[in-house]
Tab-separated table of C-alpha atoms in Angstrom:
chain	number	residue	atom	x	y	z
A	743	UNK	CA	101.808	105.167	87.819
A	744	UNK	CA	104.161	102.443	88.235
A	745	UNK	CA	103.622	98.535	88.998
A	746	UNK	CA	105.150	98.933	92.575
A	747	UNK	CA	103.365	102.629	93.526
A	748	UNK	CA	99.982	100.536	92.418
A	749	UNK	CA	100.886	97.593	94.776
A	750	UNK	CA	101.661	100.250	97.821
A	751	UNK	CA	99.296	102.299	97.510
A	752	UNK	CA	96.857	100.427	96.663
A	753	UNK	CA	93.579	99.191	99.637
A	754	UNK	CA	91.859	95.604	99.000
A	755	UNK	CA	88.229	96.121	98.651
A	756	UNK	CA	88.152	99.377	98.650
A	757	UNK	CA	86.613	101.062	95.491
A	758	UNK	CA	87.902	101.692	92.619
A	759	UNK	CA	88.509	104.916	90.622
A	760	UNK	CA	85.823	105.562	88.295
A	761	UNK	CA	86.722	104.860	84.348
A	762	UNK	CA	90.709	105.070	85.123
A	763	UNK	CA	92.165	101.012	84.194
A	764	UNK	CA	95.612	101.476	86.968
A	765	UNK	CA	94.179	104.052	88.980
A	766	UNK	CA	94.832	101.973	92.439
A	767	UNK	CA	92.082	101.871	94.695
A	768	UNK	CA	90.777	103.956	96.920
A	769	UNK	CA	93.229	106.471	95.479
A	770	UNK	CA	90.534	109.213	95.251
A	771	UNK	CA	90.144	109.434	98.784
A	772	UNK	CA	94.406	110.674	98.465
A	773	UNK	CA	93.976	113.388	95.571
A	774	UNK	CA	91.211	115.001	97.405
A	775	UNK	CA	93.314	115.520	99.831
A	776	UNK	CA	96.041	116.461	97.873
A	777	UNK	CA	93.238	118.804	96.043
A	778	UNK	CA	92.821	121.099	99.852
A	779	UNK	CA	96.323	122.941	98.789
A	780	UNK	CA	95.571	123.463	94.787
A	781	UNK	CA	94.525	121.541	91.920
A	782	UNK	CA	95.806	118.138	91.477
A	783	UNK	CA	94.838	116.457	88.071
A	784	UNK	CA	95.102	112.254	87.301
A	785	UNK	CA	95.708	111.054	84.229
A	786	UNK	CA	96.227	107.934	82.002
A	787	UNK	CA	97.013	107.580	78.020
A	788	UNK	CA	97.783	103.904	76.535
A	789	UNK	CA	98.316	104.031	73.054
A	790	UNK	CA	100.247	102.442	70.696
A	791	UNK	CA	100.904	103.793	67.287
A	792	UNK	CA	99.552	106.720	67.316
A	793	UNK	CA	95.748	105.205	68.415
A	794	UNK	CA	94.532	104.568	72.175
A	795	UNK	CA	92.883	105.629	74.524
A	796	UNK	CA	92.704	108.606	77.583
A	797	UNK	CA	91.606	109.242	80.651
A	798	UNK	CA	91.640	112.364	83.611
A	799	UNK	CA	90.041	114.281	86.416
A	800	UNK	CA	90.471	116.996	88.105
A	801	UNK	CA	90.124	117.435	91.891
A	802	UNK	CA	90.736	120.846	93.537
A	803	UNK	CA	89.352	122.467	97.305
A	804	UNK	CA	88.415	118.295	97.927
A	805	UNK	CA	86.570	118.147	95.769
A	806	UNK	CA	86.102	116.736	91.659
A	807	UNK	CA	86.065	120.241	89.252
A	808	UNK	CA	86.495	118.214	86.087
A	809	UNK	CA	86.314	114.002	84.846
A	810	UNK	CA	86.515	111.952	84.780
A	811	UNK	CA	86.342	112.358	81.225
A	812	UNK	CA	87.043	109.489	78.488
A	813	UNK	CA	88.338	109.172	75.220
A	814	UNK	CA	88.167	106.088	74.222
A	815	UNK	CA	90.320	104.378	70.817
A	816	UNK	CA	89.254	105.430	67.382
A	817	UNK	CA	86.775	108.446	69.059
A	818	UNK	CA	87.200	111.898	67.963
A	819	UNK	CA	88.867	114.264	70.582
A	820	UNK	CA	86.575	116.623	71.638
A	821	UNK	CA	86.551	120.994	70.330
A	822	UNK	CA	87.315	121.838	73.835
A	823	UNK	CA	90.430	118.955	74.176
A	824	UNK	CA	91.510	115.891	75.186
A	825	UNK	CA	91.144	114.642	78.178
A	826	UNK	CA	94.777	115.203	79.360
A	827	UNK	CA	94.976	118.608	77.196
A	828	UNK	CA	91.334	119.506	79.957
A	829	UNK	CA	92.938	118.269	82.889
A	830	UNK	CA	96.767	120.512	81.974
A	831	UNK	CA	94.167	123.250	80.880
A	832	UNK	CA	92.975	123.325	84.511
A	833	UNK	CA	96.193	123.051	86.210
A	834	UNK	CA	97.519	126.308	84.780
A	835	UNK	CA	99.037	125.053	81.565
A	836	UNK	CA	99.247	126.850	78.363
A	837	UNK	CA	99.381	125.201	74.836
A	838	UNK	CA	101.901	128.415	74.105
A	839	UNK	CA	102.888	126.989	69.957
A	840	UNK	CA	102.706	123.987	71.039
A	841	UNK	CA	100.158	121.065	69.402
A	842	UNK	CA	98.607	120.787	73.299
A	843	UNK	CA	99.196	120.982	76.359
A	844	UNK	CA	100.097	117.637	76.982
A	845	UNK	CA	102.607	118.882	73.915
A	846	UNK	CA	103.634	122.123	75.968
A	847	UNK	CA	103.985	120.290	79.082
A	848	UNK	CA	106.910	117.698	77.686
A	849	UNK	CA	104.902	114.683	78.930
A	850	UNK	CA	105.486	113.035	75.255
A	851	UNK	CA	109.180	112.635	75.957
A	852	UNK	CA	109.430	109.268	77.074
A	853	UNK	CA	106.730	106.224	76.364
A	854	UNK	CA	106.687	104.204	79.363
A	855	UNK	CA	105.741	105.521	82.652
A	856	UNK	CA	108.982	103.888	83.926
A	857	UNK	CA	110.972	105.697	81.993
A	858	UNK	CA	110.105	108.991	84.393
A	859	UNK	CA	112.100	107.425	86.787
A	860	UNK	CA	116.040	108.957	87.457
A	861	UNK	CA	118.418	105.613	87.040
A	862	UNK	CA	118.763	105.573	91.090
A	863	UNK	CA	114.722	105.708	91.351
A	864	UNK	CA	114.538	102.925	89.292
A	865	UNK	CA	116.830	100.775	90.611
A	866	UNK	CA	114.998	100.945	93.591
A	867	UNK	CA	111.662	100.675	92.809
A	868	UNK	CA	112.669	97.614	90.878
A	869	UNK	CA	114.091	96.147	94.247
A	870	UNK	CA	110.775	96.847	96.035
A	871	UNK	CA	108.445	94.667	93.694
A	872	UNK	CA	111.107	91.781	94.294
């Protein structure tokens, strides 16, 4: 969730998405609607130097089917996997030979959300916020 997208989709006065720090208000309504055609996940991770927290939730068929799950800083990972790995599994990801589903789908390739944007999209996003 980039700052520009957050500002665009946040509805003033709407309830926050429980347990998330960067989920726009009323975003669960959009995710619920999107899940009518298949499972949808919203995940957050905030790490620095290998230490941090993560939260995940999955919707399917218009309702929450997993979460919100939260793993706080310093808390051991559950035997069922981290919240993000559990959400990815619910979407159909398999860890295969990787350490977990997070690694298997390549979410560790970039350390910052903006790094996921192509240079063309990043330029447009930056222009919209100025």
